[in-house]
Structure formats: C-alpha cells, structure tokens
Amino acid sequence: MDTATLSGYLDCIEEQGYCIVENAIDPDLIKELTNSVAHLEEEFDVQPRGNRAEGFATKRMYNLLAKDRVFWKLPTHSNVLPFAEHLLDEECLLSGTTCMHIGPGEVHQGLHSDDGLVSVSRPRIPFMVTTIWALTDFTAENGATRIVPGSHKFDHEPRKGEEVEHIPAEMEAGSILIVNGGTWHCGGANTTQDDWRLGISVQYCQGYLRQQQNQYYSLSPEDVIEMPERLASLCGFTLYKGIMGHVDGASPGRFLGAAKADEVAYAAMRTENGVAES
C-alpha cells in the first residue's frame, strides 16, 4: 500500500474510528484460508460455545498461527500491518488471531470496544487495532460487524442498556475492516436462513500490553524458529524498546534463533531520542 493511500485511510480512522479497505485480499489467499477453516472446523469438531459474547450460532477458533501456517501470512500482510504500525507503534504486538463463522439465527453481540479493559480515561490513544478479514460478503442480514462511527472519541465505554445508533460495516469478500480499539462495535445478527458469514480477526496491541491470546504457550518452539523474524517479533519473541520482555538480560527469541543475537536488554534500550547509553 502506497503512502498516499494509507494516509487517506488513516484520516478516515481518525475521524470515524474505522475504515474499509476493498480488494485487499488476493482471491487465491481467500481460497487458501477458506479451505483451511473448513478443514480445521471438521478436524476439531468446532461448535458454537453458547454464550452472549462468543455467540450461540457462531463457530470460533483462536490462536490460528498454531493451527495452520497459511495464517502466518496475515499479521505481516502489506495491506494491514502498516495500520497497526502507524496507529500503535512499530514495536506493537500481535494480540490475537480468531476465526468467526457466524451462522443463521445468531443474535447480535453487545456493544463493546476492544481495548475497554485498559483503565485510562477516554478519549485516548488507541491501545489496540482490530482488523477483520472478510472471506465472504459481509451484509446487514448475515451478521456484518456493526460500528458506532466516531465512538472512539466518546468519554466512556458502552453502558448496559445504553441506546446508540450503529451501522453495518457491509463489505465484499476480499475486503478488510480496520478498527481503532476504542471504537464501539459488535458482531451483527444473522437473520438469513442459510448464509454463513466467515471472517478472521487479526488484532494488534501496544507492545507494553498483555496480549489477548497467549502466543508463547500456543506456539511450538519449532514454529517460532521457522517463522519470519518480523512475525516472531509481533508474537513477542523480541524485546520491546530494547528492555521489556527479556530473559536473563537477553531477547527471548535469541534462544530460538528468532531474533538478532546481539540484542541484549538495557544495552539496546530504545527511547524517543534513540538508543539509551548503558
């Protein structure tokens, strides 16, 4: 994505709290991802979890990087990662990867913001960025994510019973919805008879926050060793600002071959003014 195009989308997110990038996913990748989801749902007999947050007619899978390496292509995708790097920080983390397969009869979620657990007064800088990849068309009828435009500027989180207008983020398969973590949204209701809405959420967070999904336990050492270095860094196998996340004074990825061997905590501490002197 070129700088001018990215800048236009970032302006939209600044004003509305979200944007939709059309034709962002190559058709061949959509096919790969869709086939993998179908295989995994059958292999693990994925069923709805049966609660309001996760849905009563929605099949969900988490920690996708550990389930099929085709999902490795998503977090570092050139049409997505620049948003996280600009809205958060170049040393942001991958917070989670989730498949959301919304079936007929599903009811809408309650409104929420993805960084609502952060106890910092609103409005504020984004602590998370959520990207939702449309592998099928997202329509008002089949459960398109519903958005409250401009809600990232609100001074509070959604309150129980609070009534506020929200709109469906309708988009064609191959599009990606980019959402500021402070924007109010919810999964929509699927009122169709036979139209399953398939999407994948790839979420990022500030490098100093705890990730929503535990990357360190879900990924095998072999996975981390064979990962591209940028992906391993996003998962947390490098130091944040040259200091946070070290193991005995060294980068955690150093022991797995997933990070530069000369990155040593404190000596490589990065500040706004550059590398701090030891």
PDB file of C-alpha atoms in Angstrom:
ATOM      1  CA  MET A   1       0.000   0.000   0.000  1.00  0.00           C
ATOM      2  CA  ASP A   2       1.466   3.358  -1.018  1.00  0.00           C
ATOM      3  CA  THR A   3       1.902   6.211   1.454  1.00  0.00           C
ATOM      4  CA  ALA A   4      -0.812   8.450  -0.019  1.00  0.00           C
ATOM      5  CA  THR A   5      -3.424   5.687   0.048  1.00  0.00           C
ATOM      6  CA  LEU A   6      -2.520   4.728   3.609  1.00  0.00           C
ATOM      7  CA  SER A   7      -2.703   8.371   4.690  1.00  0.00           C
ATOM      8  CA  GLY A   8      -6.235   8.676   3.318  1.00  0.00           C
ATOM      9  CA  TYR A   9      -7.380   5.613   5.236  1.00  0.00           C
ATOM     10  CA  LEU A  10      -5.693   6.846   8.428  1.00  0.00           C
ATOM     11  CA  ASP A  11      -7.540  10.159   8.119  1.00  0.00           C
ATOM     12  CA  CYS A  12     -10.808   8.216   7.906  1.00  0.00           C
ATOM     13  CA  ILE A  13      -9.927   6.208  11.024  1.00  0.00           C
ATOM     14  CA  GLU A  14      -9.006   9.415  12.862  1.00  0.00           C
ATOM     15  CA  GLU A  15     -12.437  10.863  12.095  1.00  0.00           C
ATOM     16  CA  GLN A  16     -14.735   7.820  12.093  1.00  0.00           C
ATOM     17  CA  GLY A  17     -12.814   5.240  14.124  1.00  0.00           C
ATOM     18  CA  TYR A  18     -12.677   2.725  11.278  1.00  0.00           C
ATOM     19  CA  CYS A  19     -12.206   2.261   7.550  1.00  0.00           C
ATOM     20  CA  ILE A  20     -12.801  -0.462   4.969  1.00  0.00           C
ATOM     21  CA  VAL A  21     -10.020  -1.431   2.565  1.00  0.00           C
ATOM     22  CA  GLU A  22     -11.586  -3.023  -0.511  1.00  0.00           C
ATOM     23  CA  ASN A  23      -9.900  -5.677  -2.667  1.00  0.00           C
ATOM     24  CA  ALA A  24      -7.215  -6.096  -0.012  1.00  0.00           C
ATOM     25  CA  ILE A  25      -7.031  -9.910  -0.065  1.00  0.00           C
ATOM     26  CA  ASP A  26      -5.879 -11.841  -3.107  1.00  0.00           C
ATOM     27  CA  PRO A  27      -8.536 -14.349  -4.296  1.00  0.00           C
ATOM     28  CA  ASP A  28      -6.039 -17.211  -4.059  1.00  0.00           C
ATOM     29  CA  LEU A  29      -5.377 -16.362  -0.404  1.00  0.00           C
ATOM     30  CA  ILE A  30      -9.119 -16.224   0.290  1.00  0.00           C
ATOM     31  CA  LYS A  31      -9.398 -19.727  -1.135  1.00  0.00           C
ATOM     32  CA  GLU A  32      -6.466 -20.985   0.963  1.00  0.00           C
ATOM     33  CA  LEU A  33      -7.895 -19.512   4.145  1.00  0.00           C
ATOM     34  CA  THR A  34     -11.430 -20.730   3.477  1.00  0.00           C
ATOM     35  CA  ASN A  35     -10.222 -24.266   2.769  1.00  0.00           C
ATOM     36  CA  SER A  36      -8.125 -24.269   5.934  1.00  0.00           C
ATOM     37  CA  VAL A  37     -11.048 -23.097   8.064  1.00  0.00           C
ATOM     38  CA  ALA A  38     -13.285 -25.831   6.655  1.00  0.00           C
ATOM     39  CA  HIS A  39     -10.625 -28.469   7.346  1.00  0.00           C
ATOM     40  CA  LEU A  40      -9.954 -27.261  10.890  1.00  0.00           C
ATOM     41  CA  GLU A  41     -13.632 -26.982  11.791  1.00  0.00           C
ATOM     42  CA  GLU A  42     -14.068 -30.600  10.770  1.00  0.00           C
ATOM     43  CA  GLU A  43     -10.836 -31.817  12.389  1.00  0.00           C
ATOM     44  CA  PHE A  44     -11.585 -30.196  15.746  1.00  0.00           C
ATOM     45  CA  ASP A  45     -15.386 -30.556  15.520  1.00  0.00           C
ATOM     46  CA  VAL A  46     -15.785 -26.835  16.166  1.00  0.00           C
ATOM     47  CA  GLN A  47     -19.184 -25.950  17.618  1.00  0.00           C
ATOM     48  CA  PRO A  48     -20.719 -22.718  18.939  1.00  0.00           C
ATOM     49  CA  ARG A  49     -19.604 -22.002  22.509  1.00  0.00           C
ATOM     50  CA  GLY A  50     -23.070 -20.921  23.576  1.00  0.00           C
ATOM     51  CA  ASN A  51     -22.680 -17.584  25.337  1.00  0.00           C
ATOM     52  CA  ARG A  52     -23.579 -13.981  24.511  1.00  0.00           C
ATOM     53  CA  ALA A  53     -20.010 -12.835  23.934  1.00  0.00           C
ATOM     54  CA  GLU A  54     -18.923 -15.693  21.651  1.00  0.00           C
ATOM     55  CA  GLY A  55     -22.330 -16.471  20.202  1.00  0.00           C
ATOM     56  CA  PHE A  56     -24.934 -19.209  20.179  1.00  0.00           C
ATOM     57  CA  ALA A  57     -24.678 -19.914  16.440  1.00  0.00           C
ATOM     58  CA  THR A  58     -21.097 -18.823  15.807  1.00  0.00           C
ATOM     59  CA  LYS A  59     -18.159 -21.175  15.346  1.00  0.00           C
ATOM     60  CA  ARG A  60     -14.950 -19.669  16.706  1.00  0.00           C
ATOM     61  CA  MET A  61     -11.328 -20.740  16.598  1.00  0.00           C
ATOM     62  CA  TYR A  62      -8.478 -18.963  18.359  1.00  0.00           C
ATOM     63  CA  ASN A  63      -4.660 -18.937  18.126  1.00  0.00           C
ATOM     64  CA  LEU A  64      -4.756 -19.578  14.393  1.00  0.00           C
ATOM     65  CA  LEU A  65      -0.994 -19.281  13.869  1.00  0.00           C
ATOM     66  CA  ALA A  66      -0.535 -22.561  15.714  1.00  0.00           C
ATOM     67  CA  LYS A  67      -3.187 -24.370  13.674  1.00  0.00           C
ATOM     68  CA  ASP A  68      -2.083 -23.801  10.074  1.00  0.00           C
ATOM     69  CA  ARG A  69       0.844 -21.853   8.678  1.00  0.00           C
ATOM     70  CA  VAL A  70      -1.338 -20.310   5.998  1.00  0.00           C
ATOM     71  CA  PHE A  71      -2.435 -17.908   8.756  1.00  0.00           C
ATOM     72  CA  TRP A  72       1.168 -16.728   9.112  1.00  0.00           C
ATOM     73  CA  LYS A  73       0.556 -14.608   6.012  1.00  0.00           C
ATOM     74  CA  LEU A  74      -1.995 -12.389   7.731  1.00  0.00           C
ATOM     75  CA  PRO A  75      -0.322 -10.385  10.558  1.00  0.00           C
ATOM     76  CA  THR A  76       2.500  -9.067   8.345  1.00  0.00           C
ATOM     77  CA  HIS A  77       0.360  -8.514   5.240  1.00  0.00           C
ATOM     78  CA  SER A  78       1.323  -5.308   3.442  1.00  0.00           C
ATOM     79  CA  ASN A  79      -2.295  -4.095   3.347  1.00  0.00           C
ATOM     80  CA  VAL A  80      -2.724  -4.460   7.104  1.00  0.00           C
ATOM     81  CA  LEU A  81       0.456  -4.176   9.182  1.00  0.00           C
ATOM     82  CA  PRO A  82       1.104  -0.511   8.255  1.00  0.00           C
ATOM     83  CA  PHE A  83      -2.147   0.432  10.002  1.00  0.00           C
ATOM     84  CA  ALA A  84      -1.024  -1.155  13.269  1.00  0.00           C
ATOM     85  CA  GLU A  85       2.445   0.356  12.991  1.00  0.00           C
ATOM     86  CA  HIS A  86       1.053   3.861  12.441  1.00  0.00           C
ATOM     87  CA  LEU A  87      -1.830   3.753  14.925  1.00  0.00           C
ATOM     88  CA  LEU A  88       0.130   1.950  17.646  1.00  0.00           C
ATOM     89  CA  ASP A  89       3.892   1.651  17.250  1.00  0.00           C
ATOM     90  CA  GLU A  90       6.331  -0.201  15.016  1.00  0.00           C
ATOM     91  CA  GLU A  91       7.064  -2.398  18.040  1.00  0.00           C
ATOM     92  CA  CYS A  92       3.423  -3.355  18.533  1.00  0.00           C
ATOM     93  CA  LEU A  93       2.395  -6.924  19.303  1.00  0.00           C
ATOM     94  CA  LEU A  94       0.025  -9.410  17.737  1.00  0.00           C
ATOM     95  CA  SER A  95      -2.759  -9.674  20.307  1.00  0.00           C
ATOM     96  CA  GLY A  96      -4.729 -12.493  18.713  1.00  0.00           C
ATOM     97  CA  THR A  97      -5.990 -14.283  15.616  1.00  0.00           C
ATOM     98  CA  THR A  98      -9.586 -15.504  15.612  1.00  0.00           C
ATOM     99  CA  CYS A  99     -11.885 -17.122  13.070  1.00  0.00           C
ATOM    100  CA  MET A 100     -15.530 -16.056  13.425  1.00  0.00           C
ATOM    101  CA  HIS A 101     -18.040 -18.096  11.429  1.00  0.00           C
ATOM    102  CA  ILE A 102     -21.473 -16.578  12.095  1.00  0.00           C
ATOM    103  CA  GLY A 103     -24.377 -18.881  11.309  1.00  0.00           C
ATOM    104  CA  PRO A 104     -28.070 -18.286  10.615  1.00  0.00           C
ATOM    105  CA  GLY A 105     -30.056 -17.400  13.717  1.00  0.00           C
ATOM    106  CA  GLU A 106     -27.195 -15.702  15.541  1.00  0.00           C
ATOM    107  CA  VAL A 107     -28.141 -12.656  17.619  1.00  0.00           C
ATOM    108  CA  HIS A 108     -26.046  -9.514  17.742  1.00  0.00           C
ATOM    109  CA  GLN A 109     -23.369  -9.067  20.393  1.00  0.00           C
ATOM    110  CA  GLY A 110     -23.482  -6.326  22.957  1.00  0.00           C
ATOM    111  CA  LEU A 111     -21.633  -3.157  22.037  1.00  0.00           C
ATOM    112  CA  HIS A 112     -18.050  -3.049  23.274  1.00  0.00           C
ATOM    113  CA  SER A 113     -14.617  -1.652  22.475  1.00  0.00           C
ATOM    114  CA  ASP A 114     -11.670  -3.999  22.093  1.00  0.00           C
ATOM    115  CA  ASP A 115      -9.391  -2.050  24.421  1.00  0.00           C
ATOM    116  CA  GLY A 116     -12.108  -1.486  27.015  1.00  0.00           C
ATOM    117  CA  LEU A 117     -10.128  -3.243  29.758  1.00  0.00           C
ATOM    118  CA  VAL A 118      -7.471  -0.530  29.666  1.00  0.00           C
ATOM    119  CA  SER A 119      -8.151   1.741  32.638  1.00  0.00           C
ATOM    120  CA  VAL A 120      -7.088   5.009  31.024  1.00  0.00           C
ATOM    121  CA  SER A 121      -9.554   7.877  30.646  1.00  0.00           C
ATOM    122  CA  ARG A 122     -11.263   8.222  27.276  1.00  0.00           C
ATOM    123  CA  PRO A 123     -10.828   9.619  24.695  1.00  0.00           C
ATOM    124  CA  ARG A 124      -7.260   8.381  24.411  1.00  0.00           C
ATOM    125  CA  ILE A 125      -4.666   6.984  22.074  1.00  0.00           C
ATOM    126  CA  PRO A 126      -5.549   3.572  20.614  1.00  0.00           C
ATOM    127  CA  PHE A 127      -4.232   0.670  22.659  1.00  0.00           C
ATOM    128  CA  MET A 128      -5.449  -1.922  20.152  1.00  0.00           C
ATOM    129  CA  VAL A 129      -6.154  -2.156  16.440  1.00  0.00           C
ATOM    130  CA  THR A 130      -8.559  -4.787  15.145  1.00  0.00           C
ATOM    131  CA  THR A 131      -8.575  -5.924  11.522  1.00  0.00           C
ATOM    132  CA  ILE A 132     -11.426  -8.091  10.262  1.00  0.00           C
ATOM    133  CA  TRP A 133     -10.811 -10.003   7.056  1.00  0.00           C
ATOM    134  CA  ALA A 134     -13.934 -10.736   5.000  1.00  0.00           C
ATOM    135  CA  LEU A 135     -13.663 -14.200   3.445  1.00  0.00           C
ATOM    136  CA  THR A 136     -17.329 -13.983   2.414  1.00  0.00           C
ATOM    137  CA  ASP A 137     -19.520 -10.970   1.769  1.00  0.00           C
ATOM    138  CA  PHE A 138     -20.497  -9.121   4.962  1.00  0.00           C
ATOM    139  CA  THR A 139     -24.119  -7.922   4.727  1.00  0.00           C
ATOM    140  CA  ALA A 140     -26.602  -6.358   7.119  1.00  0.00           C
ATOM    141  CA  GLU A 141     -28.545  -9.622   7.002  1.00  0.00           C
ATOM    142  CA  ASN A 142     -25.756 -12.165   7.579  1.00  0.00           C
ATOM    143  CA  GLY A 143     -24.047 -10.554  10.559  1.00  0.00           C
ATOM    144  CA  ALA A 144     -21.770  -7.792   9.295  1.00  0.00           C
ATOM    145  CA  THR A 145     -19.851  -6.143  12.127  1.00  0.00           C
ATOM    146  CA  ARG A 146     -21.830  -3.151  13.395  1.00  0.00           C
ATOM    147  CA  ILE A 147     -19.987   0.092  14.108  1.00  0.00           C
ATOM    148  CA  VAL A 148     -20.755   3.282  16.033  1.00  0.00           C
ATOM    149  CA  PRO A 149     -18.929   5.866  13.884  1.00  0.00           C
ATOM    150  CA  GLY A 150     -16.862   8.342  15.878  1.00  0.00           C
ATOM    151  CA  SER A 151     -17.277   6.437  19.143  1.00  0.00           C
ATOM    152  CA  HIS A 152     -13.513   6.261  19.698  1.00  0.00           C
ATOM    153  CA  LYS A 153     -13.904   9.913  20.731  1.00  0.00           C
ATOM    154  CA  PHE A 154     -16.530   9.144  23.400  1.00  0.00           C
ATOM    155  CA  ASP A 155     -15.561   9.731  27.027  1.00  0.00           C
ATOM    156  CA  HIS A 156     -16.868   6.375  28.302  1.00  0.00           C
ATOM    157  CA  GLU A 157     -17.269   2.699  27.460  1.00  0.00           C
ATOM    158  CA  PRO A 158     -20.695   1.365  26.392  1.00  0.00           C
ATOM    159  CA  ARG A 159     -23.047   1.174  29.372  1.00  0.00           C
ATOM    160  CA  LYS A 160     -25.518  -1.644  29.895  1.00  0.00           C
ATOM    161  CA  GLY A 161     -28.774  -0.751  28.211  1.00  0.00           C
ATOM    162  CA  GLU A 162     -27.340   2.336  26.509  1.00  0.00           C
ATOM    163  CA  GLU A 163     -29.072   3.025  23.209  1.00  0.00           C
ATOM    164  CA  VAL A 164     -26.902   4.346  20.400  1.00  0.00           C
ATOM    165  CA  GLU A 165     -27.154   4.145  16.629  1.00  0.00           C
ATOM    166  CA  HIS A 166     -24.842   1.655  14.930  1.00  0.00           C
ATOM    167  CA  ILE A 167     -24.425   0.782  11.277  1.00  0.00           C
ATOM    168  CA  PRO A 168     -23.408  -2.438   9.486  1.00  0.00           C
ATOM    169  CA  ALA A 169     -19.897  -2.434   8.031  1.00  0.00           C
ATOM    170  CA  GLU A 170     -21.027  -4.075   4.809  1.00  0.00           C
ATOM    171  CA  MET A 171     -18.206  -5.172   2.529  1.00  0.00           C
ATOM    172  CA  GLU A 172     -17.473  -7.670  -0.198  1.00  0.00           C
ATOM    173  CA  ALA A 173     -15.310 -10.745   0.243  1.00  0.00           C
ATOM    174  CA  GLY A 174     -11.673  -9.719  -0.018  1.00  0.00           C
ATOM    175  CA  SER A 175     -12.152  -6.513   1.958  1.00  0.00           C
ATOM    176  CA  ILE A 176     -10.644  -5.743   5.368  1.00  0.00           C
ATOM    177  CA  LEU A 177     -12.247  -3.673   8.118  1.00  0.00           C
ATOM    178  CA  ILE A 178      -9.711  -1.700  10.195  1.00  0.00           C
ATOM    179  CA  VAL A 179     -10.967  -0.564  13.620  1.00  0.00           C
ATOM    180  CA  ASN A 180      -9.462   1.695  16.275  1.00  0.00           C
ATOM    181  CA  GLY A 181      -9.504  -0.335  19.511  1.00  0.00           C
ATOM    182  CA  GLY A 182     -11.589   2.345  21.214  1.00  0.00           C
ATOM    183  CA  THR A 183     -14.404   2.245  18.654  1.00  0.00           C
ATOM    184  CA  TRP A 184     -17.699   0.772  19.827  1.00  0.00           C
ATOM    185  CA  HIS A 185     -18.818  -2.168  17.731  1.00  0.00           C
ATOM    186  CA  CYS A 186     -20.448  -5.601  17.878  1.00  0.00           C
ATOM    187  CA  GLY A 187     -20.968  -8.698  15.796  1.00  0.00           C
ATOM    188  CA  GLY A 188     -24.236  -8.381  13.892  1.00  0.00           C
ATOM    189  CA  ALA A 189     -27.225 -10.708  13.949  1.00  0.00           C
ATOM    190  CA  ASN A 190     -27.532 -13.256  11.152  1.00  0.00           C
ATOM    191  CA  THR A 191     -31.180 -13.210  10.095  1.00  0.00           C
ATOM    192  CA  THR A 192     -30.704 -15.351   6.978  1.00  0.00           C
ATOM    193  CA  GLN A 193     -31.749 -18.966   6.506  1.00  0.00           C
ATOM    194  CA  ASP A 194     -28.524 -20.392   5.096  1.00  0.00           C
ATOM    195  CA  ASP A 195     -25.858 -17.682   4.695  1.00  0.00           C
ATOM    196  CA  TRP A 196     -22.810 -18.229   6.925  1.00  0.00           C
ATOM    197  CA  ARG A 197     -20.612 -15.137   7.377  1.00  0.00           C
ATOM    198  CA  LEU A 198     -16.915 -16.023   7.532  1.00  0.00           C
ATOM    199  CA  GLY A 199     -14.307 -13.608   8.821  1.00  0.00           C
ATOM    200  CA  ILE A 200     -10.918 -13.642  10.515  1.00  0.00           C
ATOM    201  CA  SER A 201      -9.904 -11.118  13.150  1.00  0.00           C
ATOM    202  CA  VAL A 202      -6.231 -10.172  13.429  1.00  0.00           C
ATOM    203  CA  GLN A 203      -5.670  -7.900  16.417  1.00  0.00           C
ATOM    204  CA  TYR A 204      -2.655  -5.862  17.478  1.00  0.00           C
ATOM    205  CA  CYS A 205      -1.873  -4.111  20.757  1.00  0.00           C
ATOM    206  CA  GLN A 206       0.713  -1.735  22.164  1.00  0.00           C
ATOM    207  CA  GLY A 207       3.999  -3.503  22.869  1.00  0.00           C
ATOM    208  CA  TYR A 208       3.700  -2.932  26.618  1.00  0.00           C
ATOM    209  CA  LEU A 209       0.252  -4.543  26.962  1.00  0.00           C
ATOM    210  CA  ARG A 210      -0.637  -8.139  27.701  1.00  0.00           C
ATOM    211  CA  GLN A 211      -1.801  -9.943  24.556  1.00  0.00           C
ATOM    212  CA  GLN A 212      -5.362 -11.242  24.448  1.00  0.00           C
ATOM    213  CA  GLN A 213      -4.207 -14.667  23.273  1.00  0.00           C
ATOM    214  CA  ASN A 214      -1.090 -16.277  24.727  1.00  0.00           C
ATOM    215  CA  GLN A 215       1.321 -16.623  21.818  1.00  0.00           C
ATOM    216  CA  TYR A 216       4.154 -18.057  23.919  1.00  0.00           C
ATOM    217  CA  TYR A 217       2.246 -21.125  25.082  1.00  0.00           C
ATOM    218  CA  SER A 218       0.262 -21.798  21.904  1.00  0.00           C
ATOM    219  CA  LEU A 219       3.222 -21.771  19.507  1.00  0.00           C
ATOM    220  CA  SER A 220       5.740 -24.595  19.458  1.00  0.00           C
ATOM    221  CA  PRO A 221       9.493 -23.819  19.554  1.00  0.00           C
ATOM    222  CA  GLU A 222       9.705 -25.265  16.045  1.00  0.00           C
ATOM    223  CA  ASP A 223       7.086 -22.774  14.842  1.00  0.00           C
ATOM    224  CA  VAL A 224       8.984 -19.840  16.306  1.00  0.00           C
ATOM    225  CA  ILE A 225      12.322 -20.986  14.881  1.00  0.00           C
ATOM    226  CA  GLU A 226      10.855 -21.267  11.385  1.00  0.00           C
ATOM    227  CA  MET A 227       8.819 -18.053  11.492  1.00  0.00           C
ATOM    228  CA  PRO A 228       9.887 -14.983   9.544  1.00  0.00           C
ATOM    229  CA  GLU A 229      11.636 -12.674  12.003  1.00  0.00           C
ATOM    230  CA  ARG A 230       9.003  -9.916  11.711  1.00  0.00           C
ATOM    231  CA  LEU A 231       6.216 -12.331  12.597  1.00  0.00           C
ATOM    232  CA  ALA A 232       8.166 -13.715  15.563  1.00  0.00           C
ATOM    233  CA  SER A 233       8.690 -10.151  16.737  1.00  0.00           C
ATOM    234  CA  LEU A 234       4.965  -9.429  16.515  1.00  0.00           C
ATOM    235  CA  CYS A 235       4.283 -12.532  18.595  1.00  0.00           C
ATOM    236  CA  GLY A 236       6.575 -11.188  21.318  1.00  0.00           C
ATOM    237  CA  PHE A 237       9.830 -13.062  20.767  1.00  0.00           C
ATOM    238  CA  THR A 238      11.916  -9.887  20.747  1.00  0.00           C
ATOM    239  CA  LEU A 239      12.481  -7.069  23.199  1.00  0.00           C
ATOM    240  CA  TYR A 240      10.173  -4.067  23.402  1.00  0.00           C
ATOM    241  CA  LYS A 241      12.191  -0.843  23.270  1.00  0.00           C
ATOM    242  CA  GLY A 242      15.261  -2.947  23.952  1.00  0.00           C
ATOM    243  CA  ILE A 243      14.256  -3.829  27.504  1.00  0.00           C
ATOM    244  CA  MET A 244      10.762  -5.214  28.144  1.00  0.00           C
ATOM    245  CA  GLY A 245      10.293  -8.977  27.846  1.00  0.00           C
ATOM    246  CA  HIS A 246      13.895 -10.046  28.346  1.00  0.00           C
ATOM    247  CA  VAL A 247      15.075 -13.441  29.586  1.00  0.00           C
ATOM    248  CA  ASP A 248      18.188 -13.177  31.761  1.00  0.00           C
ATOM    249  CA  GLY A 249      19.034  -9.906  30.068  1.00  0.00           C
ATOM    250  CA  ALA A 250      18.589 -11.116  26.503  1.00  0.00           C
ATOM    251  CA  SER A 251      15.886 -11.268  23.868  1.00  0.00           C
ATOM    252  CA  PRO A 252      13.633 -14.347  24.283  1.00  0.00           C
ATOM    253  CA  GLY A 253      13.910 -15.084  20.586  1.00  0.00           C
ATOM    254  CA  ARG A 254      17.682 -15.263  20.901  1.00  0.00           C
ATOM    255  CA  PHE A 255      17.351 -18.738  22.398  1.00  0.00           C
ATOM    256  CA  LEU A 256      15.194 -19.891  19.496  1.00  0.00           C
ATOM    257  CA  GLY A 257      17.024 -18.226  16.653  1.00  0.00           C
ATOM    258  CA  ALA A 258      14.092 -15.868  16.156  1.00  0.00           C
ATOM    259  CA  ALA A 259      15.864 -12.598  16.943  1.00  0.00           C
ATOM    260  CA  LYS A 260      19.182 -10.883  16.416  1.00  0.00           C
ATOM    261  CA  ALA A 261      21.796 -12.479  18.657  1.00  0.00           C
ATOM    262  CA  ASP A 262      23.322  -9.124  19.627  1.00  0.00           C
ATOM    263  CA  GLU A 263      20.120  -7.659  21.106  1.00  0.00           C
ATOM    264  CA  VAL A 264      20.798  -7.506  24.839  1.00  0.00           C
ATOM    265  CA  ALA A 265      18.405  -5.885  27.277  1.00  0.00           C
ATOM    266  CA  TYR A 266      19.299  -2.463  28.693  1.00  0.00           C
ATOM    267  CA  ALA A 267      22.319  -2.112  26.391  1.00  0.00           C
ATOM    268  CA  ALA A 268      19.876  -1.882  23.476  1.00  0.00           C
ATOM    269  CA  MET A 269      17.240   0.136  25.332  1.00  0.00           C
ATOM    270  CA  ARG A 270      15.395   2.363  22.853  1.00  0.00           C
ATOM    271  CA  THR A 271      13.932   5.726  23.792  1.00  0.00           C
ATOM    272  CA  GLU A 272      12.325   8.560  21.862  1.00  0.00           C
ATOM    273  CA  ASN A 273      15.801  10.015  21.413  1.00  0.00           C
ATOM    274  CA  GLY A 274      17.340   6.809  20.119  1.00  0.00           C
ATOM    275  CA  VAL A 275      19.338   4.113  21.881  1.00  0.00           C
ATOM    276  CA  ALA A 276      19.994   4.814  25.540  1.00  0.00           C
ATOM    277  CA  GLU A 277      23.564   4.687  26.749  1.00  0.00           C
ATOM    278  CA  SER A 278      24.373   1.835  29.081  1.00  0.00           C
TER     279      SER A 278
END
